[in-house]
mmCIF file of C-alpha atoms in Angstrom:
data_model
loop_
_atom_site.group_PDB
_atom_site.id
_atom_site.type_symbol
_atom_site.label_atom_id
_atom_site.label_comp_id
_atom_site.label_asym_id
_atom_site.label_seq_id
_atom_site.Cartn_x
_atom_site.Cartn_y
_atom_site.Cartn_z
ATOM 1 C CA MET B 1 -7.128 -12.274 -20.872
ATOM 2 C CA GLN B 2 -7.318 -9.166 -23.029
ATOM 3 C CA LEU B 3 -4.135 -7.442 -24.204
ATOM 4 C CA THR B 4 -4.780 -4.113 -22.545
ATOM 5 C CA ALA B 5 -5.664 -5.972 -19.183
ATOM 6 C CA LEU B 6 -2.505 -8.108 -19.363
ATOM 7 C CA LEU B 7 -0.125 -5.333 -19.953
ATOM 8 C CA GLN B 8 -1.925 -3.409 -17.095
ATOM 9 C CA GLN B 9 -1.495 -6.249 -14.791
ATOM 10 C CA LEU B 10 2.151 -6.535 -15.731
ATOM 11 C CA TYR B 11 2.708 -2.916 -15.732
ATOM 12 C CA ARG B 12 1.330 -2.791 -12.154
ATOM 13 C CA LYS B 13 3.528 -5.851 -11.100
ATOM 14 C CA SER B 14 6.916 -5.357 -12.876
ATOM 15 C CA PHE B 15 7.428 -1.660 -13.706
ATOM 16 C CA GLY B 16 9.102 -1.045 -10.688
ATOM 17 C CA LYS B 17 11.068 -4.254 -10.484
ATOM 18 C CA MET B 18 12.330 -3.578 -13.968
ATOM 19 C CA THR B 19 13.297 -0.204 -13.328
ATOM 20 C CA GLY B 20 15.414 -1.300 -10.304
ATOM 21 C CA HIS B 21 16.911 -4.226 -12.254
ATOM 22 C CA LEU B 22 18.154 -1.756 -14.989
ATOM 23 C CA LEU B 23 19.755 0.397 -12.549
ATOM 24 C CA PHE B 24 21.134 -2.577 -10.472
ATOM 25 C CA MET B 25 22.649 -3.936 -13.758
ATOM 26 C CA ASP B 26 23.798 -0.640 -15.440
ATOM 27 C CA GLY B 27 25.213 1.750 -12.588
ATOM 28 C CA SER B 28 25.448 4.580 -15.458
ATOM 29 C CA LEU B 29 21.947 4.882 -15.997
ATOM 30 C CA CYS B 30 20.048 7.550 -14.158
ATOM 31 C CA LEU B 31 16.456 6.779 -12.737
ATOM 32 C CA ALA B 32 14.519 8.636 -15.249
ATOM 33 C CA ASP B 33 16.438 7.202 -18.085
ATOM 34 C CA ALA B 34 15.726 3.639 -16.725
ATOM 35 C CA GLU B 35 12.094 4.618 -16.479
ATOM 36 C CA ASP B 36 11.923 5.672 -20.200
ATOM 37 C CA MET B 37 13.251 2.360 -21.106
ATOM 38 C CA VAL B 38 11.066 0.268 -19.302
ATOM 39 C CA GLN B 39 8.173 2.446 -20.648
ATOM 40 C CA GLU B 40 9.506 1.839 -24.130
ATOM 41 C CA ALA B 41 9.369 -1.848 -23.400
ATOM 42 C CA PHE B 42 5.945 -1.861 -22.575
ATOM 43 C CA THR B 43 5.183 0.414 -25.691
ATOM 44 C CA SER B 44 7.049 -2.288 -27.919
ATOM 45 C CA ALA B 45 5.147 -4.959 -26.248
ATOM 46 C CA ALA B 46 1.800 -3.349 -27.038
ATOM 47 C CA ALA B 47 2.570 -3.006 -30.613
ATOM 48 C CA THR B 48 4.202 -6.575 -30.998
ATOM 49 C CA TRP B 49 2.002 -8.617 -28.864
ATOM 50 C CA ALA B 50 -1.210 -7.621 -31.037
ATOM 51 C CA ARG B 51 0.486 -10.075 -33.282
ATOM 52 C CA GLY B 52 0.340 -12.738 -30.549
ATOM 53 C CA VAL B 53 1.318 -12.825 -26.929
ATOM 54 C CA PRO B 54 4.663 -14.503 -26.073
ATOM 55 C CA GLU B 55 4.506 -17.724 -23.734
ATOM 56 C CA GLN B 56 6.485 -15.819 -20.930
ATOM 57 C CA PRO B 57 5.219 -12.160 -21.250
ATOM 58 C CA GLU B 58 7.314 -10.853 -18.086
ATOM 59 C CA ALA B 59 10.364 -12.865 -19.501
ATOM 60 C CA TRP B 60 9.856 -10.994 -22.868
ATOM 61 C CA LEU B 61 9.857 -7.495 -21.174
ATOM 62 C CA TYR B 62 12.876 -8.119 -18.951
ATOM 63 C CA ALA B 63 14.782 -9.149 -22.190
ATOM 64 C CA ALA B 64 13.615 -6.057 -24.267
ATOM 65 C CA VAL B 65 15.002 -3.686 -21.417
ATOM 66 C CA ARG B 66 18.236 -5.809 -21.038
ATOM 67 C CA ASN B 67 18.725 -5.316 -24.878
ATOM 68 C CA MET B 68 18.102 -1.722 -24.626
ATOM 69 C CA SER B 69 20.568 -1.329 -22.032
ATOM 70 C CA ARG B 70 23.252 -3.441 -24.203
ATOM 71 C CA ARG B 71 22.314 -1.257 -27.246
ATOM 72 C CA ARG B 72 23.165 1.974 -25.055
ATOM 73 C CA HIS B 73 26.428 0.823 -24.147
ATOM 74 C CA ALA B 74 27.047 0.122 -28.109
ATOM 75 C CA ARG B 75 26.529 3.954 -28.337
ATOM 76 C CA LYS B 76 23.011 3.264 -29.863
ATOM 77 C CA PRO B 77 20.230 5.663 -29.237
ATOM 78 C CA THR B 78 18.682 5.165 -25.542
ATOM 79 C CA ILE B 79 15.227 4.930 -26.895
ATOM 80 C CA ILE B 80 15.089 2.156 -29.540
ATOM 81 C CA PRO B 81 12.628 2.643 -32.331
ATOM 82 C CA LEU B 82 10.196 -0.192 -32.441
ATOM 83 C CA THR B 83 11.063 -1.328 -35.968
ATOM 84 C CA HIS B 84 14.561 -1.971 -34.380
ATOM 85 C CA LEU B 85 13.485 -4.202 -31.523
ATOM 86 C CA PRO B 86 13.454 -8.049 -32.038
ATOM 87 C CA ALA B 87 9.927 -9.171 -32.722
ATOM 88 C CA ALA B 88 10.644 -12.060 -29.912
ATOM 89 C CA PRO B 89 13.479 -11.177 -27.536
ATOM 90 C CA ALA B 90 15.058 -14.290 -26.210
ATOM 91 C CA PRO B 91 13.434 -15.139 -22.893
ATOM 92 C CA GLU B 92 15.330 -14.243 -19.897
ATOM 93 C CA SER B 93 13.859 -14.903 -16.297
ATOM 94 C CA PRO B 94 13.293 -12.101 -14.071
ATOM 95 C CA PRO B 95 16.075 -11.731 -11.522
ATOM 96 C CA GLU B 96 16.017 -14.081 -8.580
ATOM 97 C CA ASN B 97 16.766 -11.162 -6.369
ATOM 98 C CA GLY B 98 14.168 -8.952 -7.511
ATOM 99 C CA ASP B 99 12.788 -7.796 -4.185
ATOM 100 C CA LEU B 100 16.489 -6.552 -3.363
ATOM 101 C CA GLU B 101 16.670 -4.584 -6.307
ATOM 102 C CA LEU B 102 13.388 -3.177 -5.696
ATOM 103 C CA LEU B 103 14.365 -2.202 -2.016
ATOM 104 C CA ARG B 104 17.517 -0.584 -3.074
ATOM 105 C CA LEU B 105 15.614 1.454 -5.742
ATOM 106 C CA LEU B 106 13.135 2.364 -2.690
ATOM 107 C CA PHE B 107 15.802 3.304 -0.656
ATOM 108 C CA ALA B 108 17.529 5.435 -3.603
ATOM 109 C CA CYS B 109 14.196 7.481 -3.774
ATOM 110 C CA MET B 110 14.584 8.317 -0.050
ATOM 111 C CA HIS B 111 17.259 10.779 -1.159
ATOM 112 C CA ALA B 112 17.866 13.861 1.254
ATOM 113 C CA LYS B 113 18.058 16.375 -1.357
ATOM 114 C CA PHE B 114 14.138 15.948 -1.911
ATOM 115 C CA PRO B 115 11.527 17.142 0.391
ATOM 116 C CA PRO B 116 9.533 14.244 2.165
ATOM 117 C CA LYS B 117 6.493 14.356 -0.185
ATOM 118 C CA VAL B 118 8.645 14.299 -3.396
ATOM 119 C CA GLN B 119 10.579 11.296 -1.916
ATOM 120 C CA LEU B 120 7.067 9.400 -1.228
ATOM 121 C CA ILE B 121 5.828 10.365 -4.886
ATOM 122 C CA THR B 122 8.865 9.214 -6.563
ATOM 123 C CA ALA B 123 8.826 6.237 -4.563
ATOM 124 C CA LEU B 124 4.971 5.355 -5.438
ATOM 125 C CA ARG B 125 5.616 6.015 -9.176
ATOM 126 C CA TYR B 126 9.031 4.182 -9.786
ATOM 127 C CA VAL B 127 9.102 1.637 -7.179
ATOM 128 C CA PHE B 128 5.170 0.591 -7.136
ATOM 129 C CA GLY B 129 4.147 1.667 -10.598
ATOM 130 C CA LEU B 130 1.135 3.560 -9.540
ATOM 131 C CA GLN B 131 -0.550 5.711 -12.041
ATOM 132 C CA VAL B 132 -0.541 9.632 -11.569
ATOM 133 C CA GLN B 133 -4.441 9.537 -10.944
ATOM 134 C CA GLN B 134 -3.750 6.834 -8.090
ATOM 135 C CA ILE B 135 -0.893 8.803 -6.309
ATOM 136 C CA GLY B 136 -3.139 11.899 -6.521
ATOM 137 C CA GLU B 137 -6.115 10.097 -4.970
ATOM 138 C CA LEU B 138 -3.985 8.354 -2.560
ATOM 139 C CA LEU B 139 -1.999 11.611 -1.105
ATOM 140 C CA GLY B 140 -5.084 14.057 -1.636
ATOM 141 C CA MET B 141 -3.586 15.831 -4.557
ATOM 142 C CA GLU B 142 -4.617 16.877 -8.095
ATOM 143 C CA ALA B 143 -3.111 14.700 -10.640
ATOM 144 C CA ASP B 144 -2.079 17.648 -12.647
ATOM 145 C CA SER B 145 0.049 18.676 -9.406
ATOM 146 C CA VAL B 146 1.587 15.091 -9.139
ATOM 147 C CA SER B 147 2.565 15.380 -12.944
ATOM 148 C CA LYS B 148 4.316 18.609 -12.221
ATOM 149 C CA VAL B 149 6.352 17.257 -9.252
ATOM 150 C CA LEU B 150 7.276 14.011 -11.264
ATOM 151 C CA TYR B 151 8.522 16.337 -14.417
ATOM 152 C CA ARG B 152 10.496 18.454 -12.027
ATOM 153 C CA GLN B 153 12.039 15.186 -10.530
ATOM 154 C CA ARG B 154 12.943 14.180 -13.833
ATOM 155 C CA GLN B 155 14.688 16.958 -14.869
ATOM 156 C CA GLN B 156 16.684 16.961 -11.409
ATOM 157 C CA LEU B 157 17.650 13.279 -11.983
ATOM 158 C CA ARG B 158 18.958 13.771 -15.506
ATOM 159 C CA ALA B 159 20.990 16.782 -14.048
ATOM 160 C CA GLY B 160 22.682 14.560 -11.540
ATOM 161 C CA ASP B 161 21.497 11.144 -10.775
ATOM 162 C CA ILE B 162 20.622 10.010 -7.175
ATOM 163 C CA ALA B 163 22.856 7.510 -5.857
ATOM 164 C CA PHE B 164 21.812 3.760 -6.717
ATOM 165 C CA ARG B 165 25.270 1.878 -6.400
ATOM 166 C CA SER B 166 27.729 3.989 -4.993
ATOM 167 C CA GLY B 167 27.645 5.042 -1.496
ATOM 168 C CA PHE B 168 24.512 3.247 -0.877
ATOM 169 C CA VAL B 169 23.686 2.880 2.910
ATOM 170 C CA TRP B 170 21.308 0.137 4.191
ATOM 171 C CA TRP B 171 21.432 1.683 7.752
ATOM 172 C CA SER B 172 20.871 4.939 7.661
ATOM 173 C CA ALA B 173 18.163 5.463 10.157
ATOM 174 C CA GLU B 174 16.289 8.120 8.359
ATOM 175 C CA LYS B 175 15.948 6.233 5.219
ATOM 176 C CA VAL B 176 14.872 2.976 6.922
ATOM 177 C CA GLN B 177 12.180 4.919 8.784
ATOM 178 C CA LEU B 178 10.794 6.879 5.698
ATOM 179 C CA ALA B 179 11.016 3.358 3.699
ATOM 180 C CA LEU B 180 8.871 1.746 6.409
ATOM 181 C CA LYS B 181 6.418 4.554 6.072
ATOM 182 C CA VAL B 182 6.156 4.026 2.365
ATOM 183 C CA LEU B 183 5.668 0.337 2.996
ATOM 184 C CA TYR B 184 2.806 0.936 5.385
ATOM 185 C CA ILE B 185 1.180 3.632 3.115
ATOM 186 C CA ILE B 186 1.213 1.037 0.194
ATOM 187 C CA PHE B 187 -0.066 -1.870 2.525
ATOM 188 C CA THR B 188 -2.881 0.243 3.727
ATOM 189 C CA GLU B 189 -3.940 1.412 0.073
ATOM 190 C CA GLY B 190 -3.682 -2.042 -0.960
ATOM 191 C CA TRP B 191 -6.002 -3.419 1.754
ATOM 192 C CA LYS B 192 -8.404 -0.366 1.360
ATOM 193 C CA ILE B 193 -8.685 -1.015 -2.537
ATOM 194 C CA MET B 194 -8.647 -4.712 -2.053
ATOM 195 C CA ASP B 195 -5.435 -5.091 -4.226
ATOM 196 C CA GLU B 196 -3.672 -8.149 -2.863
ATOM 197 C CA ALA B 197 -0.573 -7.790 -5.217
ATOM 198 C CA LEU B 198 0.055 -4.444 -3.727
ATOM 199 C CA CYS B 199 -0.195 -5.620 -0.236
ATOM 200 C CA GLU B 200 1.976 -8.512 -1.135
ATOM 201 C CA ASP B 201 4.571 -6.222 -2.728
ATOM 202 C CA ALA B 202 4.507 -4.132 0.634
ATOM 203 C CA LEU B 203 4.893 -7.393 2.550
ATOM 204 C CA SER B 204 7.812 -8.489 0.584
ATOM 205 C CA LEU B 205 9.853 -5.489 0.714
ATOM 206 C CA THR B 206 9.301 -5.336 4.407
ATOM 207 C CA ARG B 207 10.693 -8.690 4.975
ATOM 208 C CA GLU B 208 13.686 -7.669 2.762
ATOM 209 C CA THR B 209 14.028 -4.758 5.105
ATOM 210 C CA ILE B 210 14.068 -6.928 8.004
ATOM 211 C CA ARG B 211 16.967 -8.967 6.344
ATOM 212 C CA ARG B 212 19.068 -6.195 5.250
ATOM 213 C CA ALA B 213 18.533 -3.116 7.525
ATOM 214 C CA ARG B 214 21.075 -2.272 10.510
ATOM 215 C CA VAL B 215 18.749 -0.116 12.564
ATOM 216 C CA HIS B 216 15.040 -0.008 13.043
ATOM 217 C CA VAL B 217 14.673 -3.444 12.603
ATOM 218 C CA SER B 218 12.241 -3.953 15.522
ATOM 219 C CA ASP B 219 10.099 -1.453 13.927
ATOM 220 C CA ALA B 220 10.333 -3.169 10.550
ATOM 221 C CA LYS B 221 9.288 -6.810 12.383
ATOM 222 C CA ALA B 222 6.337 -4.931 14.161
ATOM 223 C CA LEU B 223 5.097 -3.564 10.683
ATOM 224 C CA TYR B 224 5.623 -7.161 9.310
ATOM 225 C CA ALA B 225 3.464 -8.715 11.925
ATOM 226 C CA LEU B 226 0.883 -5.963 11.461
ATOM 227 C CA MET B 227 0.636 -6.840 7.908
ATOM 228 C CA LEU B 228 0.579 -10.704 8.463
ATOM 229 C CA PHE B 229 -2.248 -10.113 10.821
ATOM 230 C CA GLN B 230 -4.257 -8.136 8.432
ATOM 231 C CA LEU B 231 -3.723 -10.603 5.632
ATOM 232 C CA SER B 232 -4.789 -13.649 7.673
ATOM 233 C CA ARG B 233 -8.475 -12.522 7.174
ATOM 234 C CA TRP B 234 -8.245 -11.636 3.678
ATOM 235 C CA GLU B 235 -10.143 -14.346 2.565
ATOM 236 C CA ALA B 236 -12.990 -13.715 5.003
ATOM 237 C CA ARG B 237 -13.436 -9.906 4.787
ATOM 238 C CA THR B 238 -15.623 -10.233 1.771
ATOM 239 C CA GLY B 239 -18.808 -12.044 0.821
ATOM 240 C CA PRO B 240 -19.689 -14.658 -1.801
ATOM 241 C CA MET B 241 -20.612 -11.621 -3.938
ATOM 242 C CA GLY B 242 -17.442 -9.740 -3.255
ATOM 243 C CA GLU B 243 -19.107 -7.656 -0.849
ATOM 244 C CA LEU B 244 -17.331 -6.089 2.122
ATOM 245 C CA LEU B 245 -18.284 -7.981 5.490
ATOM 246 C CA GLU B 246 -18.162 -6.293 8.905
ATOM 247 C CA LEU B 247 -15.722 -7.635 11.417
ATOM 248 C CA GLU B 248 -18.619 -9.344 13.346
ATOM 249 C CA GLN B 249 -19.969 -10.961 10.163
ATOM 250 C CA GLN B 250 -16.562 -12.615 8.974
ATOM 251 C CA ASP B 251 -16.296 -16.219 9.473
ATOM 252 C CA ARG B 252 -13.228 -16.504 11.848
ATOM 253 C CA ARG B 253 -12.939 -20.087 10.662
ATOM 254 C CA ALA B 254 -11.617 -18.789 7.255
ATOM 255 C CA TRP B 255 -8.691 -16.754 9.130
ATOM 256 C CA ASP B 256 -5.158 -18.229 8.411
ATOM 257 C CA ARG B 257 -4.233 -19.389 11.806
ATOM 258 C CA ASP B 258 -0.697 -20.109 10.665
ATOM 259 C CA MET B 259 -0.124 -16.909 9.459
ATOM 260 C CA ILE B 260 -1.354 -15.579 12.718
ATOM 261 C CA ARG B 261 1.274 -17.603 14.576
ATOM 262 C CA VAL B 262 3.835 -16.304 12.331
ATOM 263 C CA ALA B 263 2.691 -12.854 12.949
ATOM 264 C CA ALA B 264 2.733 -13.510 16.530
ATOM 265 C CA ASP B 265 6.067 -14.650 16.690
ATOM 266 C CA TYR B 266 7.438 -11.642 14.625
ATOM 267 C CA LEU B 267 5.423 -9.444 17.197
ATOM 268 C CA LYS B 268 7.235 -11.058 20.001
ATOM 269 C CA GLN B 269 10.577 -10.490 18.412
ATOM 270 C CA ALA B 270 9.896 -6.795 17.824
ATOM 271 C CA ALA B 271 8.713 -6.476 21.558
ATOM 272 C CA VAL B 272 12.522 -7.482 22.547
ATOM 273 C CA ALA B 273 13.935 -4.416 21.630
ATOM 274 C CA GLU B 274 13.912 -1.078 23.442
ATOM 275 C CA GLY B 275 11.371 1.480 22.659
ATOM 276 C CA GLU B 276 8.003 1.152 20.855
ATOM 277 C CA SER B 277 6.991 2.612 17.344
ATOM 278 C CA PRO B 278 3.402 3.241 16.186
ATOM 279 C CA TYR B 279 3.936 -0.142 14.171
ATOM 280 C CA HIS B 280 4.337 -2.141 17.607
ATOM 281 C CA PHE B 281 0.904 -0.503 19.097
ATOM 282 C CA GLU B 282 -0.984 -1.257 15.688
ATOM 283 C CA ALA B 283 0.410 -4.797 15.571
ATOM 284 C CA SER B 284 -0.809 -5.258 19.265
ATOM 285 C CA ILE B 285 -4.203 -4.120 18.222
ATOM 286 C CA ALA B 286 -4.434 -6.431 15.402
ATOM 287 C CA TRP B 287 -3.055 -9.308 17.473
ATOM 288 C CA PHE B 288 -6.084 -8.860 20.016
ATOM 289 C CA HIS B 289 -8.489 -8.828 16.899
ATOM 290 C CA ALA B 290 -6.656 -11.965 15.270
ATOM 291 C CA THR B 291 -6.655 -14.017 18.564
ATOM 292 C CA ALA B 292 -10.287 -13.090 19.881
ATOM 293 C CA ASN B 293 -12.693 -16.126 19.688
ATOM 294 C CA SER B 294 -15.427 -13.974 18.672
ATOM 295 C CA PHE B 295 -16.690 -10.363 18.003
ATOM 296 C CA ALA B 296 -18.291 -10.186 21.570
ATOM 297 C CA GLU B 297 -15.122 -11.560 23.167
ATOM 298 C CA THR B 298 -12.790 -9.191 21.617
ATOM 299 C CA PRO B 299 -11.085 -7.140 24.683
ATOM 300 C CA TRP B 300 -12.278 -3.543 23.408
ATOM 301 C CA LEU B 301 -10.968 -1.764 26.592
ATOM 302 C CA GLN B 302 -7.232 -3.084 26.077
ATOM 303 C CA ILE B 303 -7.552 -2.173 22.381
ATOM 304 C CA ALA B 304 -8.872 1.515 23.402
ATOM 305 C CA GLY B 305 -6.144 1.648 25.795
ATOM 306 C CA LEU B 306 -3.595 0.883 23.048
ATOM 307 C CA TYR B 307 -5.242 3.568 20.669
ATOM 308 C CA ARG B 308 -4.829 5.900 23.751
ATOM 309 C CA GLN B 309 -1.014 4.994 23.599
ATOM 310 C CA LEU B 310 -0.833 5.184 19.998
ATOM 311 C CA ALA B 311 -2.411 8.610 19.841
ATOM 312 C CA ALA B 312 0.494 9.935 22.061
ATOM 313 C CA VAL B 313 3.042 9.025 19.802
ATOM 314 C CA ALA B 314 1.440 9.137 16.418
ATOM 315 C CA PRO B 315 -1.703 11.622 16.693
ATOM 316 C CA SER B 316 -4.005 11.565 13.838
ATOM 317 C CA PRO B 317 -7.802 11.977 13.255
ATOM 318 C CA PHE B 318 -7.999 8.467 12.183
ATOM 319 C CA VAL B 319 -6.352 7.120 15.495
ATOM 320 C CA HIS B 320 -8.764 9.093 17.469
ATOM 321 C CA LEU B 321 -11.603 7.650 15.277
ATOM 322 C CA SER B 322 -10.454 4.167 15.938
ATOM 323 C CA HIS B 323 -10.188 5.009 19.617
ATOM 324 C CA ALA B 324 -13.756 6.222 19.929
ATOM 325 C CA ILE B 325 -15.225 3.139 18.003
ATOM 326 C CA ALA B 326 -13.088 0.657 20.373
ATOM 327 C CA LEU B 327 -14.585 2.718 23.541
ATOM 328 C CA TYR B 328 -18.144 2.263 21.816
ATOM 329 C CA PHE B 329 -17.684 -1.522 21.562
ATOM 330 C CA ALA B 330 -16.285 -1.568 25.139
ATOM 331 C CA GLY B 331 -19.666 -0.034 26.388
ATOM 332 C CA GLN B 332 -18.127 3.594 27.021
ATOM 333 C CA ALA B 333 -20.821 5.090 24.518
ATOM 334 C CA ARG B 334 -20.615 8.387 26.013
ATOM 335 C CA ALA B 335 -16.786 8.917 26.029
ATOM 336 C CA ALA B 336 -16.897 7.515 22.424
ATOM 337 C CA MET B 337 -19.716 10.260 21.366
ATOM 338 C CA ASP B 338 -17.343 12.950 23.193
ATOM 339 C CA MET B 339 -14.620 11.883 20.866
ATOM 340 C CA LEU B 340 -16.775 11.739 17.668
ATOM 341 C CA ASP B 341 -18.208 15.183 18.344
ATOM 342 C CA ALA B 342 -14.866 16.501 18.374
ATOM 343 C CA LEU B 343 -14.223 14.995 15.091
ATOM 344 C CA GLN B 344 -17.078 16.446 13.758
ATOM 345 C CA ALA B 345 -15.836 19.861 14.380
ATOM 346 C CA ASP B 346 -12.552 19.098 12.487
ATOM 347 C CA PRO B 347 -13.095 20.611 8.908
ATOM 348 C CA PHE B 348 -11.034 17.642 7.497
ATOM 349 C CA MET B 349 -13.021 14.777 9.315
ATOM 350 C CA ARG B 350 -16.279 16.185 9.111
ATOM 351 C CA HIS B 351 -17.235 14.844 5.700
ATOM 352 C CA HIS B 352 -15.146 11.998 5.761
ATOM 353 C CA HIS B 353 -17.023 8.833 4.919
ATOM 354 C CA LEU B 354 -15.274 6.631 7.751
ATOM 355 C CA LEU B 355 -16.643 9.089 10.414
ATOM 356 C CA GLN B 356 -19.972 9.156 8.821
ATOM 357 C CA ALA B 357 -20.323 5.427 8.440
ATOM 358 C CA THR B 358 -19.232 5.373 12.186
ATOM 359 C CA LEU B 359 -21.962 7.759 13.245
ATOM 360 C CA ALA B 360 -24.494 5.820 10.866
ATOM 361 C CA ARG B 361 -23.646 2.443 12.610
ATOM 362 C CA ILE B 362 -24.011 4.007 16.208
ATOM 363 C CA CYS B 363 -27.580 5.431 15.049
ATOM 364 C CA ALA B 364 -28.791 2.163 13.447
ATOM 365 C CA ASP B 365 -27.696 0.423 16.875
ATOM 366 C CA GLY B 366 -29.998 2.844 18.803
ATOM 367 C CA GLY B 367 -32.936 2.551 16.594
ATOM 368 C CA ASN B 368 -32.350 6.017 15.046
ATOM 369 C CA VAL B 369 -32.992 5.071 11.415
ATOM 370 C CA PRO B 370 -33.342 8.443 9.995
ATOM 371 C CA GLY B 371 -30.120 9.364 11.662
ATOM 372 C CA ALA B 372 -28.580 6.172 10.205
ATOM 373 C CA LEU B 373 -29.643 7.221 6.569
ATOM 374 C CA LYS B 374 -28.553 10.373 7.032
ATOM 375 C CA HIS B 375 -25.078 9.339 7.951
ATOM 376 C CA TYR B 376 -24.733 6.728 5.435
ATOM 377 C CA ARG B 377 -25.733 8.996 2.704
ATOM 378 C CA LYS B 378 -23.373 11.622 3.921
ATOM 379 C CA ALA B 379 -20.737 8.708 3.787
ATOM 380 C CA LEU B 380 -21.642 8.186 0.173
ATOM 381 C CA GLN B 381 -21.079 11.895 -0.639
ATOM 382 C CA GLY B 382 -17.289 11.650 0.583
ATOM 383 C CA LYS B 383 -14.633 9.699 -1.100
ATOM 384 C CA PRO B 384 -15.288 5.945 -0.497
ATOM 385 C CA THR B 385 -13.810 3.264 -2.647
ATOM 386 C CA PRO B 386 -16.154 1.140 -4.742
ATOM 387 C CA GLY B 387 -16.292 -1.535 -2.278
ATOM 388 C CA GLU B 388 -17.183 0.942 0.651
ATOM 389 C CA ALA B 389 -19.714 2.608 -1.496
ATOM 390 C CA ALA B 390 -21.554 -0.666 -2.299
ATOM 391 C CA PHE B 391 -21.523 -1.479 1.397
ATOM 392 C CA PHE B 392 -23.261 1.855 2.293
ATOM 393 C CA ARG B 393 -25.873 1.537 -0.515
ATOM 394 C CA LYS B 394 -26.546 -2.075 0.962
ATOM 395 C CA LYS B 395 -26.778 -0.442 4.533
ATOM 396 C CA ILE B 396 -29.302 1.831 3.137
ATOM 397 C CA ALA B 397 -31.400 -0.565 1.386
ATOM 398 C CA ALA B 398 -31.709 -2.918 4.243
ATOM 399 C CA LEU B 399 -32.878 0.161 6.307
ATOM 400 C CA LEU B 400 -35.482 1.028 3.840
ATOM 401 C CA GLY B 401 -36.065 -2.406 3.141
ATOM 402 C CA ASN B 402 -37.557 -3.035 6.832
ATOM 403 C CA GLY B 403 -40.312 -0.746 5.878
ATOM 404 C CA LEU B 404 -38.777 2.162 7.934
ATOM 405 C CA SER B 405 -39.171 5.665 6.934
ATOM 406 C CA SER B 406 -36.300 7.610 5.284
#
């Protein structure tokens, strides 16, 4: 693996965990300074590893930041010049309780004095190590706006650090709910861009939340079940060339049945508590998909009913879109089209690639090839992921390849 690719991989995997470990180890550090130290460790690695990558790269990085922390307490500068760092720090294993430290950092980002969007941006940057451009694309913001938020945040953090060790409250209801929302967003993003490591990070921290939280444990279990149901078909969602496959084309024999059984058990545990969160409804929908013997045998009408209930507690255009799709496959095309027509009147959804792809599928099923081509081309003009864009192009090529007019 090339050095740049290795560093990017390690940065993505370890940035947040290393930051959390520093803060856990050194209660006097503020979040911004801990980030600077981790950043410096990666800068040092880029310079040092050009002469040869160590046998244990991640351990090298942990050793580097620990050395910086020790030197800081010896009243040496926080940012150590590259020439003062050892060429090969003594290997030290990453902490065994990395998920706990990372979860503590996530909860620390959920600080009441910061607006919700700032909390989310802070968590995406510090906990999950996402780049500014990635955060902007995920939240529909310009990268420059994200940078400004992070800059202002760093100044506030330097002025008065957010609580990390002292006064830390696991069972704050508001913090747990916000943390679950962030984990849901991270998992969804990982699923969308096909980043398995991002999904697994969200899964691990959700499991840690179940172990540590005192409230909303039922919600966390439902979210955990949802993630497991989704991940159970990870291997089957792409073809031999890495292309996306529609649900009806996936080989259900490749779905992980053991994972589905574990997910079903967590969903059963989540259902014991009073009240249902959006995660309960989504996990139940995922259960119907995961346990159906085939696409044709999927209980679409029951799924549509769950989407109707989900829309009542957590309304969003995407829930309405999924509801319409379920109605369409349940044989209620007229009701589905009424909902899709309403979504086309929505300024935000009108050009969204998922809505356009849905309309294209319905046109193709009805033999309306020009309509299908029009909507697939509109979908390409939206903001699909590379995998989705390749899928749309394949559909267009298949329609044109049948000798049908464009």
